[in-house]
Amino acid sequence: MSVIRTQVGIVGAGPAGLLLGHLLHLNGIDSVIVENRSRDYVIDRVRAGVLEQGTVDLLKAMGVGDGLERKGLRHDGLYVSFQGERHHVNLVELTGGKAITVYGQNEIVRDLIDARIATGRPLYFEAEGVSVGGLESAEPTIAFQHDGTAHEVQCDFIAGCDGFHGICRPSIPDGVLTVYERTYPFGWLGILAEAAPSCDELVYTCHARGFALFSMRSPQVTRLYFQVPPEESIDNWSDEAIWNEMLTRMTTHDRWKPNVGRIVQKGVTPMRSFVATPMRHGRLFLAGDAAHIVPPTGAKGLNLAASDVLVLARALKSFYERGRTEWLDGYSDTCLRRVWKAQRFSWWMTSTLHRFPDETPFDHQRRIADLDYLTSSRAAMTSLAEQYVGLPAEVSFESVGLSAP
Ligand code: FAD
Ligand code: DHB
């Protein structure tokens, strides 16, 4: 068996694990990242697209923002569409200058893998049989097989960044975690299409047939979603049927609609809200989707993963540089304050814009009134805008050795 000694063992090379590894590297803290999928699989997984202002600032301050600056699409606003009308929400004006940037999660992951490899620090792909142990001891371990050899990573701390279906959270003994969960009676059917975006900002649509969302990935690629039953099989949807449904839900009275093009990727995603607390057990710290899931409507999941990582990096830096443990001890509470606000926002966006299967005519009218109020009140739009671009971080960039934006 090969034994590897490091300071922080990181399980998962998604956005959370890779960001943490790089922030620790910038602070001279060693780590080993263990990922069970292949490099191509991790990069090709099509997921998030919307980055909060703070996530954009963080990536740039960490020196991994070149791709983002070249290819990211800054959006100063968004549209909310219902009853055939699009209503503009000017994010920049309502938040004193903050915007969002559309840049694919797979591009971020690619940039972060390149940055990791350039540091020369270890990153194992296609690790098999990954398990964690000794969580309550001072030297926890990560065990796995790689290329037919058994490996054990001995570390001071483990960061569980292995997503919702990972092994870290289930390794915490029964009775320790309290889980808060809500599943929704719908999912999203999402496509990537070779079609120039017909609008330069996102359009969130509430239609009598259900929710739909217009987004993009580049000046040539449109990203679209619509609400479907949660167990819907993508095989039930021909490309023609997908376009019919997209156009039915999204076309507005002024004849605005998405451009149609060849569909290059399609899939169905279930929706849930989930929080496991505390986000720490002994020397294991959970970050990102390993600890919490939001329905995608508020575009918060990746951004929450980034804010957890900032809090964890500050705590580890303070431990290694000054031997202090207060920030490690406060990790879960600090993260959860933001997590619960993002949960509330994502639940509200989801419940207001989607059609529930058991919705009564009263519920429907109430949702329309909610959207009418939202788009006609500056106070309501300001509330949406400040949450959508991201609430202020509790952790400063300086506390993790970065320059303020
Ligand atoms: P993950 O990305 O899940 O990464 C976990 C990693 O751990 C993976 O690489 C996985 O392969 C690996 N792993 C799992 N098990 C093991 C194991 N046993 N051993 C080793 N490695 C393991 N968020 C936004 O902020 N904005 C958006 O616009 C947005 N849109 C979305 C749209 C869709 C359709 C979906 C599905 C999600 C969206 N999200 C969005 C959410 C976002 O994609 C996630 O919140 C984000 O990926 C979380 O990052 P993570 O690193 O915590 O987890
Ligand atoms: C995208 C995904 C989201 O969940 C969202 O709320 C907005 C945009 C996207 O994939 O572009």
Short mmCIF file of C-alpha atoms and ligand atoms in Angstrom, two decimals:
data_model
loop_
_atom_site.label_atom_id
_atom_site.label_comp_id
_atom_site.label_asym_id
_atom_site.label_seq_id
_atom_site.Cartn_x
_atom_site.Cartn_y
_atom_site.Cartn_z
CA MET A 1 0.00 0.00 0.00
CA SER A 2 1.22 3.48 -0.82
CA VAL A 3 0.94 6.02 2.02
CA ILE A 4 0.69 9.72 1.17
CA ARG A 5 1.02 12.36 3.88
CA THR A 6 -0.62 15.76 3.43
CA GLN A 7 -2.25 18.54 5.44
CA VAL A 8 -5.76 18.53 3.91
CA GLY A 9 -7.26 15.53 2.09
CA ILE A 10 -9.97 16.63 -0.34
CA VAL A 11 -12.62 14.19 -1.64
CA GLY A 12 -14.12 15.33 -4.96
CA ALA A 13 -12.79 17.44 -7.85
CA GLY A 14 -15.95 19.44 -8.52
CA PRO A 15 -15.99 23.21 -8.07
CA ALA A 16 -15.80 22.96 -4.24
CA GLY A 17 -12.82 20.57 -4.07
CA LEU A 18 -10.82 22.28 -6.82
CA LEU A 19 -11.43 25.79 -5.47
CA LEU A 20 -10.42 24.71 -1.97
CA GLY A 21 -7.28 22.99 -3.23
CA HIS A 22 -6.23 26.13 -5.07
CA LEU A 23 -6.99 28.54 -2.22
CA LEU A 24 -4.98 26.33 0.15
CA HIS A 25 -2.13 26.19 -2.38
CA LEU A 26 -2.07 30.01 -2.56
CA ASN A 27 -1.66 29.99 1.22
CA GLY A 28 1.13 27.40 1.21
CA ILE A 29 -1.08 24.61 2.57
CA ASP A 30 -0.63 21.16 1.01
CA SER A 31 -3.54 19.01 -0.15
CA VAL A 32 -4.34 15.82 -2.06
CA ILE A 33 -7.50 15.71 -4.19
CA VAL A 34 -9.19 12.34 -4.81
CA GLU A 35 -11.91 12.12 -7.50
CA ASN A 36 -13.72 8.93 -8.54
CA ARG A 37 -14.61 10.02 -12.10
CA SER A 38 -12.37 10.63 -15.10
CA ARG A 39 -11.05 14.06 -15.99
CA ASP A 40 -13.18 14.19 -19.15
CA TYR A 41 -16.34 13.19 -17.30
CA VAL A 42 -15.83 15.91 -14.70
CA ILE A 43 -15.20 18.56 -17.36
CA ASP A 44 -18.01 17.52 -19.70
CA ARG A 45 -20.77 17.44 -17.05
CA VAL A 46 -23.12 20.28 -18.10
CA ARG A 47 -24.53 22.07 -15.05
CA ALA A 48 -24.49 25.57 -13.63
CA GLY A 49 -24.06 28.75 -15.59
CA VAL A 50 -24.73 31.78 -13.41
CA LEU A 51 -21.97 33.20 -11.23
CA GLU A 52 -22.67 35.76 -8.53
CA GLN A 53 -20.53 38.88 -8.44
CA GLY A 54 -18.65 37.54 -5.39
CA THR A 55 -17.83 34.22 -7.13
CA VAL A 56 -16.49 36.12 -10.16
CA ASP A 57 -14.38 38.36 -7.89
CA LEU A 58 -13.07 35.29 -6.03
CA LEU A 59 -12.00 33.45 -9.19
CA LYS A 60 -10.23 36.56 -10.48
CA ALA A 61 -8.51 37.26 -7.14
CA MET A 62 -7.29 33.63 -7.08
CA GLY A 63 -5.65 34.10 -10.49
CA VAL A 64 -7.96 31.62 -12.25
CA GLY A 65 -10.15 34.20 -13.99
CA ASP A 66 -8.51 34.42 -17.43
CA GLY A 67 -11.07 32.20 -19.19
CA LEU A 68 -13.85 33.91 -17.30
CA GLU A 69 -12.65 37.35 -18.42
CA ARG A 70 -12.31 36.21 -22.03
CA LYS A 71 -15.44 34.13 -22.42
CA GLY A 72 -17.74 35.01 -19.50
CA LEU A 73 -20.87 36.99 -20.42
CA ARG A 74 -21.60 39.76 -17.93
CA HIS A 75 -25.33 40.41 -17.52
CA ASP A 76 -26.50 43.67 -15.97
CA GLY A 77 -30.09 42.46 -15.62
CA LEU A 78 -32.60 39.69 -16.22
CA TYR A 79 -36.21 39.31 -17.35
CA VAL A 80 -39.19 37.85 -15.55
CA SER A 81 -41.91 36.83 -18.03
CA PHE A 82 -45.55 36.00 -17.29
CA GLN A 83 -48.88 36.38 -19.08
CA GLY A 84 -46.98 36.97 -22.32
CA GLU A 85 -44.99 40.01 -21.15
CA ARG A 86 -41.28 40.24 -20.31
CA HIS A 87 -40.43 42.54 -17.39
CA HIS A 88 -36.88 43.79 -16.95
CA VAL A 89 -35.04 43.73 -13.61
CA ASN A 90 -31.96 45.95 -13.72
CA LEU A 91 -29.56 44.20 -11.34
CA VAL A 92 -26.75 46.74 -11.61
CA GLU A 93 -28.93 49.74 -10.92
CA LEU A 94 -30.78 48.08 -8.04
CA THR A 95 -27.64 46.77 -6.29
CA GLY A 96 -25.29 49.72 -6.69
CA GLY A 97 -23.22 48.16 -9.46
CA LYS A 98 -23.35 44.37 -9.04
CA ALA A 99 -24.00 42.02 -11.95
CA ILE A 100 -23.93 38.28 -12.68
CA THR A 101 -21.74 36.47 -15.19
CA VAL A 102 -22.76 33.52 -17.33
CA TYR A 103 -19.82 31.12 -17.62
CA GLY A 104 -20.32 27.35 -17.74
CA GLN A 105 -19.43 25.30 -14.68
CA ASN A 106 -17.54 22.93 -16.96
CA GLU A 107 -15.33 25.84 -18.08
CA ILE A 108 -14.61 26.74 -14.44
CA VAL A 109 -13.78 23.13 -13.65
CA ARG A 110 -11.48 22.95 -16.69
CA ASP A 111 -9.69 26.17 -15.61
CA LEU A 112 -9.30 24.91 -12.04
CA ILE A 113 -7.96 21.50 -13.13
CA ASP A 114 -5.37 23.26 -15.31
CA ALA A 115 -4.42 25.49 -12.37
CA ARG A 116 -4.15 22.47 -10.07
CA ILE A 117 -1.94 20.57 -12.48
CA ALA A 118 0.31 23.63 -12.85
CA THR A 119 0.91 23.62 -9.06
CA GLY A 120 2.25 20.05 -9.24
CA ARG A 121 0.14 19.07 -6.23
CA PRO A 122 -1.60 15.66 -6.42
CA LEU A 123 -4.99 15.17 -8.06
CA TYR A 124 -6.13 11.58 -8.59
CA PHE A 125 -8.89 10.90 -11.14
CA GLU A 126 -10.68 7.54 -11.45
CA ALA A 127 -10.00 6.61 -7.82
CA GLU A 128 -11.94 3.47 -6.92
CA GLY A 129 -13.51 2.39 -3.62
CA VAL A 130 -12.93 5.78 -1.95
CA SER A 131 -13.57 5.73 1.83
CA VAL A 132 -12.76 8.02 4.76
CA GLY A 133 -11.80 6.96 8.30
CA GLY A 134 -10.52 8.20 11.65
CA LEU A 135 -12.79 11.25 11.49
CA GLU A 136 -12.76 11.67 15.26
CA SER A 137 -8.96 11.25 15.50
CA ALA A 138 -6.18 13.80 14.88
CA GLU A 139 -5.08 11.92 11.75
CA PRO A 140 -8.04 11.04 9.54
CA THR A 141 -7.46 9.03 6.36
CA ILE A 142 -8.75 8.67 2.82
CA ALA A 143 -8.35 5.18 1.32
CA PHE A 144 -8.75 4.32 -2.38
CA GLN A 145 -7.43 2.19 -5.23
CA HIS A 146 -5.74 3.79 -8.21
CA ASP A 147 -4.27 1.93 -11.18
CA GLY A 148 -4.49 -1.32 -9.21
CA THR A 149 -2.59 0.04 -6.16
CA ALA A 150 -4.10 0.69 -2.73
CA HIS A 151 -3.43 4.22 -1.45
CA GLU A 152 -3.94 5.82 1.94
CA VAL A 153 -3.86 9.59 2.39
CA GLN A 154 -3.01 10.52 5.98
CA CYS A 155 -4.00 14.09 6.76
CA ASP A 156 -4.86 16.61 9.46
CA PHE A 157 -8.31 17.38 8.04
CA ILE A 158 -10.63 15.99 5.36
CA ALA A 159 -12.75 18.25 3.18
CA GLY A 160 -15.83 16.37 1.96
CA CYS A 161 -16.42 18.07 -1.41
CA ASP A 162 -17.92 15.00 -3.08
CA GLY A 163 -21.36 16.33 -3.94
CA PHE A 164 -24.80 15.12 -2.92
CA HIS A 165 -24.19 11.45 -3.82
CA GLY A 166 -20.69 11.27 -2.32
CA ILE A 167 -19.40 9.08 0.53
CA CYS A 168 -18.31 11.71 3.07
CA ARG A 169 -21.70 12.71 4.47
CA PRO A 170 -22.84 9.05 4.82
CA SER A 171 -19.57 8.29 6.70
CA ILE A 172 -20.72 10.45 9.62
CA PRO A 173 -22.16 8.18 12.35
CA ASP A 174 -25.93 7.87 12.63
CA GLY A 175 -27.57 10.37 14.92
CA VAL A 176 -25.00 13.14 14.42
CA LEU A 177 -26.61 15.00 11.52
CA THR A 178 -29.97 16.68 11.38
CA VAL A 179 -31.36 16.67 7.85
CA TYR A 180 -33.87 19.20 6.49
CA GLU A 181 -35.33 18.24 3.14
CA ARG A 182 -38.03 19.07 0.61
CA THR A 183 -38.51 17.43 -2.75
CA TYR A 184 -40.49 19.15 -5.49
CA PRO A 185 -43.12 17.50 -7.68
CA PHE A 186 -41.25 18.48 -10.86
CA GLY A 187 -37.80 18.50 -12.46
CA TRP A 188 -36.11 20.43 -15.29
CA LEU A 189 -35.58 19.21 -18.81
CA GLY A 190 -32.51 21.11 -20.04
CA ILE A 191 -30.93 21.43 -23.48
CA LEU A 192 -27.91 23.02 -25.10
CA ALA A 193 -28.64 24.17 -28.65
CA GLU A 194 -26.47 25.48 -31.47
CA ALA A 195 -28.45 28.72 -31.78
CA ALA A 196 -27.42 32.32 -31.16
CA PRO A 197 -29.12 33.62 -27.98
CA SER A 198 -32.11 35.76 -29.05
CA CYS A 199 -31.84 37.94 -25.94
CA ASP A 200 -28.70 39.13 -24.17
CA GLU A 201 -30.06 38.40 -20.68
CA LEU A 202 -31.80 35.46 -18.94
CA VAL A 203 -35.58 35.13 -19.13
CA TYR A 204 -37.40 33.33 -16.27
CA THR A 205 -40.89 32.43 -17.55
CA CYS A 206 -44.01 31.52 -15.59
CA HIS A 207 -46.48 29.97 -18.06
CA ALA A 208 -49.82 28.23 -17.49
CA ARG A 209 -48.14 25.00 -18.72
CA GLY A 210 -45.27 25.47 -16.25
CA PHE A 211 -41.90 27.14 -15.76
CA ALA A 212 -39.36 27.75 -18.55
CA LEU A 213 -35.92 29.38 -18.54
CA PHE A 214 -33.90 30.98 -21.32
CA SER A 215 -30.13 31.13 -20.78
CA MET A 216 -26.99 30.79 -22.84
CA ARG A 217 -23.37 29.65 -22.81
CA SER A 218 -21.78 31.72 -25.59
CA PRO A 219 -22.76 33.97 -28.52
CA GLN A 220 -23.41 30.73 -30.47
CA VAL A 221 -24.99 28.48 -27.84
CA THR A 222 -28.40 28.79 -26.14
CA ARG A 223 -29.22 26.93 -22.90
CA LEU A 224 -32.91 26.30 -22.20
CA TYR A 225 -34.94 24.52 -19.54
CA PHE A 226 -38.58 23.73 -18.85
CA GLN A 227 -40.45 22.14 -15.99
CA VAL A 228 -41.44 18.45 -16.40
CA PRO A 229 -42.76 15.75 -14.00
CA PRO A 230 -39.93 14.62 -11.67
CA GLU A 231 -39.61 11.09 -13.07
CA GLU A 232 -39.82 12.21 -16.71
CA SER A 233 -37.61 10.22 -19.08
CA ILE A 234 -35.69 12.23 -21.66
CA ASP A 235 -36.51 9.42 -24.13
CA ASN A 236 -40.14 10.62 -24.11
CA TRP A 237 -39.06 13.88 -25.74
CA SER A 238 -38.11 14.13 -29.41
CA ASP A 239 -36.19 17.25 -30.40
CA GLU A 240 -39.27 18.51 -32.21
CA ALA A 241 -41.47 18.05 -29.12
CA ILE A 242 -38.87 19.87 -27.00
CA TRP A 243 -38.84 22.88 -29.34
CA ASN A 244 -42.65 22.96 -29.49
CA GLU A 245 -42.87 23.07 -25.72
CA MET A 246 -40.05 25.64 -25.34
CA LEU A 247 -41.64 27.96 -27.90
CA THR A 248 -45.16 27.54 -26.50
CA ARG A 249 -44.01 28.52 -23.02
CA MET A 250 -41.51 31.25 -23.90
CA THR A 251 -42.98 33.20 -26.84
CA THR A 252 -44.23 36.59 -25.65
CA HIS A 253 -46.90 38.92 -27.10
CA ASP A 254 -44.17 41.01 -28.79
CA ARG A 255 -43.17 37.77 -30.66
CA TRP A 256 -39.90 37.36 -28.74
CA LYS A 257 -38.82 33.71 -28.62
CA PRO A 258 -35.61 31.70 -28.48
CA ASN A 259 -33.83 30.89 -31.73
CA VAL A 260 -34.12 27.24 -32.72
CA GLY A 261 -31.01 25.18 -33.54
CA ARG A 262 -29.54 21.69 -33.36
CA ILE A 263 -29.83 20.21 -29.86
CA VAL A 264 -26.36 19.03 -28.78
CA GLN A 265 -27.10 17.91 -25.21
CA LYS A 266 -30.27 17.13 -23.26
CA GLY A 267 -31.18 15.73 -19.85
CA VAL A 268 -33.61 15.83 -16.91
CA THR A 269 -32.63 17.04 -13.42
CA PRO A 270 -34.71 16.42 -10.28
CA MET A 271 -35.22 19.28 -7.82
CA ARG A 272 -34.76 19.27 -4.09
CA SER A 273 -33.91 21.46 -1.14
CA PHE A 274 -31.64 19.72 1.37
CA VAL A 275 -29.48 20.80 4.31
CA ALA A 276 -27.46 18.51 6.61
CA THR A 277 -26.26 20.10 9.86
CA PRO A 278 -23.72 20.52 11.32
CA MET A 279 -21.41 20.72 8.28
CA ARG A 280 -18.60 19.25 10.36
CA HIS A 281 -17.93 16.06 12.26
CA GLY A 282 -14.59 15.78 14.05
CA ARG A 283 -11.92 16.42 11.43
CA LEU A 284 -14.31 16.09 8.46
CA PHE A 285 -15.69 19.32 6.98
CA LEU A 286 -18.46 19.11 4.37
CA ALA A 287 -18.58 21.80 1.66
CA GLY A 288 -20.89 22.47 -1.30
CA ASP A 289 -23.48 19.97 -2.50
CA ALA A 290 -22.13 17.35 -0.03
CA ALA A 291 -23.84 19.38 2.70
CA HIS A 292 -26.71 21.16 0.93
CA ILE A 293 -28.71 21.22 -2.30
CA VAL A 294 -30.91 24.00 -3.62
CA PRO A 295 -33.38 23.75 -6.50
CA PRO A 296 -31.61 25.39 -9.48
CA THR A 297 -34.14 28.22 -10.01
CA GLY A 298 -32.17 30.73 -7.92
CA ALA A 299 -28.82 29.74 -9.55
CA LYS A 300 -27.22 29.40 -6.11
CA GLY A 301 -25.63 25.90 -5.85
CA LEU A 302 -22.19 26.56 -7.29
CA ASN A 303 -22.06 29.96 -5.65
CA LEU A 304 -22.80 28.44 -2.23
CA ALA A 305 -20.04 25.87 -2.81
CA ALA A 306 -17.64 28.78 -3.44
CA SER A 307 -18.70 30.62 -0.28
CA ASP A 308 -18.33 27.48 1.90
CA VAL A 309 -14.82 27.06 0.53
CA LEU A 310 -13.89 30.63 1.39
CA VAL A 311 -15.03 30.10 4.99
CA LEU A 312 -13.14 26.78 5.23
CA ALA A 313 -9.94 28.17 3.70
CA ARG A 314 -9.92 31.05 6.19
CA ALA A 315 -10.35 28.60 9.09
CA LEU A 316 -7.56 26.27 7.87
CA LYS A 317 -5.20 29.19 7.24
CA SER A 318 -5.79 30.51 10.75
CA PHE A 319 -5.14 27.01 12.17
CA TYR A 320 -1.87 26.47 10.27
CA GLU A 321 -0.50 29.98 10.68
CA ARG A 322 -1.53 30.73 14.23
CA GLY A 323 -2.67 27.43 15.72
CA ARG A 324 -6.16 28.87 16.22
CA THR A 325 -9.30 26.74 16.09
CA GLU A 326 -12.16 29.27 16.60
CA TRP A 327 -12.85 29.60 12.90
CA LEU A 328 -12.79 25.83 12.42
CA ASP A 329 -15.27 25.59 15.29
CA GLY A 330 -17.43 28.33 13.77
CA TYR A 331 -17.28 26.90 10.22
CA SER A 332 -20.69 25.24 10.16
CA ASP A 333 -22.62 28.13 11.76
CA THR A 334 -20.96 30.70 9.49
CA CYS A 335 -21.77 28.71 6.34
CA LEU A 336 -25.30 27.85 7.41
CA ARG A 337 -26.36 31.48 7.81
CA ARG A 338 -25.75 31.98 4.09
CA VAL A 339 -26.99 28.53 3.13
CA TRP A 340 -30.39 29.08 4.77
CA LYS A 341 -30.84 32.48 3.10
CA ALA A 342 -30.03 30.88 -0.26
CA GLN A 343 -32.42 28.03 0.56
CA ARG A 344 -35.20 30.50 1.27
CA PHE A 345 -34.52 32.46 -1.92
CA SER A 346 -34.33 29.31 -4.09
CA TRP A 347 -37.53 27.92 -2.57
CA TRP A 348 -39.30 31.24 -3.20
CA MET A 349 -38.12 31.54 -6.81
CA THR A 350 -39.11 27.91 -7.41
CA SER A 351 -42.55 28.11 -5.76
CA THR A 352 -43.42 31.40 -7.45
CA LEU A 353 -42.39 30.44 -10.98
CA HIS A 354 -43.39 26.74 -11.18
CA ARG A 355 -46.79 25.16 -11.57
CA PHE A 356 -47.47 22.60 -8.83
CA PRO A 357 -49.51 19.59 -10.06
CA ASP A 358 -52.10 20.11 -7.30
CA GLU A 359 -52.25 23.87 -7.83
CA THR A 360 -55.73 25.38 -7.34
CA PRO A 361 -56.98 28.40 -9.33
CA PHE A 362 -56.42 30.42 -6.13
CA ASP A 363 -52.76 29.33 -5.97
CA HIS A 364 -52.29 30.29 -9.60
CA GLN A 365 -53.77 33.78 -9.14
CA ARG A 366 -51.65 34.29 -6.02
CA ARG A 367 -48.49 33.41 -7.98
CA ILE A 368 -49.42 35.85 -10.75
CA ALA A 369 -50.06 38.56 -8.12
CA ASP A 370 -46.66 37.80 -6.59
CA LEU A 371 -44.99 38.30 -9.99
CA ASP A 372 -47.07 41.41 -10.72
CA TYR A 373 -46.00 42.90 -7.38
CA LEU A 374 -42.38 41.85 -7.94
CA THR A 375 -42.12 43.50 -11.33
CA SER A 376 -43.97 46.71 -10.38
CA SER A 377 -42.39 47.47 -6.99
CA ARG A 378 -38.86 48.81 -6.78
CA ALA A 379 -38.60 47.47 -3.23
CA ALA A 380 -39.54 43.94 -4.33
CA MET A 381 -37.21 44.07 -7.35
CA THR A 382 -34.37 45.32 -5.12
CA SER A 383 -34.90 42.34 -2.82
CA LEU A 384 -34.74 39.93 -5.77
CA ALA A 385 -31.71 41.70 -7.24
CA GLU A 386 -29.60 41.75 -4.07
CA GLN A 387 -30.19 38.04 -3.51
CA TYR A 388 -29.68 37.07 -7.14
CA VAL A 389 -26.31 38.83 -7.44
CA GLY A 390 -25.36 37.34 -4.05
CA LEU A 391 -25.62 38.62 -0.48
CA PRO A 392 -22.39 40.07 0.96
CA ALA A 393 -19.82 37.48 2.09
CA GLU A 394 -19.02 37.17 5.79
CA VAL A 395 -15.38 36.37 5.02
CA SER A 396 -13.05 38.96 3.52
CA PHE A 397 -10.67 38.16 0.68
CA GLU A 398 -7.78 39.50 2.80
CA SER A 399 -8.42 36.80 5.42
CA VAL A 400 -7.51 34.15 2.83
CA GLY A 401 -4.49 36.09 1.56
CA LEU A 402 -6.20 37.60 -1.52
CA SER A 403 -6.47 41.24 -2.56
CA ALA A 404 -9.90 42.83 -2.18
CA PRO A 405 -11.74 43.28 -5.54
P1 FAD B 1 -20.18 18.53 -7.46
O1 FAD B 1 -20.11 19.44 -8.61
O2 FAD B 1 -21.25 17.50 -7.42
O3 FAD B 1 -18.76 17.82 -7.35
C1 FAD B 1 -18.54 16.71 -6.52
C2 FAD B 1 -17.40 15.89 -7.10
O4 FAD B 1 -17.16 14.78 -6.23
C3 FAD B 1 -17.75 15.32 -8.47
O5 FAD B 1 -16.70 15.56 -9.38
C4 FAD B 1 -17.96 13.83 -8.19
O6 FAD B 1 -17.64 13.04 -9.31
C5 FAD B 1 -17.02 13.62 -7.03
N1 FAD B 1 -17.35 12.45 -6.22
C6 FAD B 1 -18.58 11.96 -5.91
N2 FAD B 1 -18.47 10.85 -5.18
C7 FAD B 1 -17.15 10.64 -4.98
C8 FAD B 1 -16.41 9.63 -4.30
N3 FAD B 1 -17.02 8.63 -3.68
N4 FAD B 1 -15.08 9.73 -4.31
C9 FAD B 1 -14.44 10.75 -4.95
N5 FAD B 1 -15.09 11.72 -5.62
C10 FAD B 1 -16.43 11.66 -5.64
N6 FAD B 1 -25.52 26.40 -9.42
C11 FAD B 1 -25.31 27.73 -9.58
O7 FAD B 1 -24.67 28.35 -8.72
N7 FAD B 1 -25.77 28.43 -10.68
C12 FAD B 1 -26.49 27.81 -11.64
O8 FAD B 1 -26.85 28.44 -12.63
C13 FAD B 1 -26.79 26.41 -11.47
N8 FAD B 1 -27.49 25.74 -12.40
C14 FAD B 1 -27.63 24.39 -12.29
C15 FAD B 1 -28.31 23.73 -13.28
C16 FAD B 1 -28.46 22.36 -13.21
C17 FAD B 1 -29.21 21.66 -14.30
C18 FAD B 1 -27.88 21.62 -12.11
C19 FAD B 1 -27.99 20.12 -12.03
C20 FAD B 1 -27.20 22.28 -11.12
C21 FAD B 1 -27.08 23.66 -11.18
N9 FAD B 1 -26.39 24.36 -10.20
C22 FAD B 1 -26.24 25.72 -10.32
C23 FAD B 1 -25.82 23.67 -9.04
C24 FAD B 1 -24.31 23.37 -9.17
O9 FAD B 1 -24.07 22.66 -10.37
C25 FAD B 1 -23.82 22.57 -7.96
O10 FAD B 1 -24.27 23.20 -6.79
C26 FAD B 1 -22.29 22.44 -7.94
O11 FAD B 1 -21.87 21.51 -8.89
C27 FAD B 1 -21.78 22.01 -6.56
O12 FAD B 1 -20.39 21.80 -6.61
P2 FAD B 1 -19.70 20.74 -5.65
O13 FAD B 1 -18.25 20.79 -5.97
O14 FAD B 1 -20.15 20.94 -4.27
O15 FAD B 1 -20.32 19.33 -6.08
C1 DHB B 2 -28.79 28.49 -15.62
C2 DHB B 2 -29.12 27.60 -14.63
C3 DHB B 2 -29.92 28.01 -13.59
O1 DHB B 2 -30.23 27.15 -12.62
C4 DHB B 2 -30.41 29.30 -13.53
O2 DHB B 2 -31.22 29.67 -12.50
C5 DHB B 2 -30.06 30.19 -14.52
C6 DHB B 2 -29.24 29.78 -15.57
C7 DHB B 2 -27.91 28.05 -16.73
O3 DHB B 2 -27.59 26.85 -16.79
O4 DHB B 2 -27.53 28.88 -17.56
#
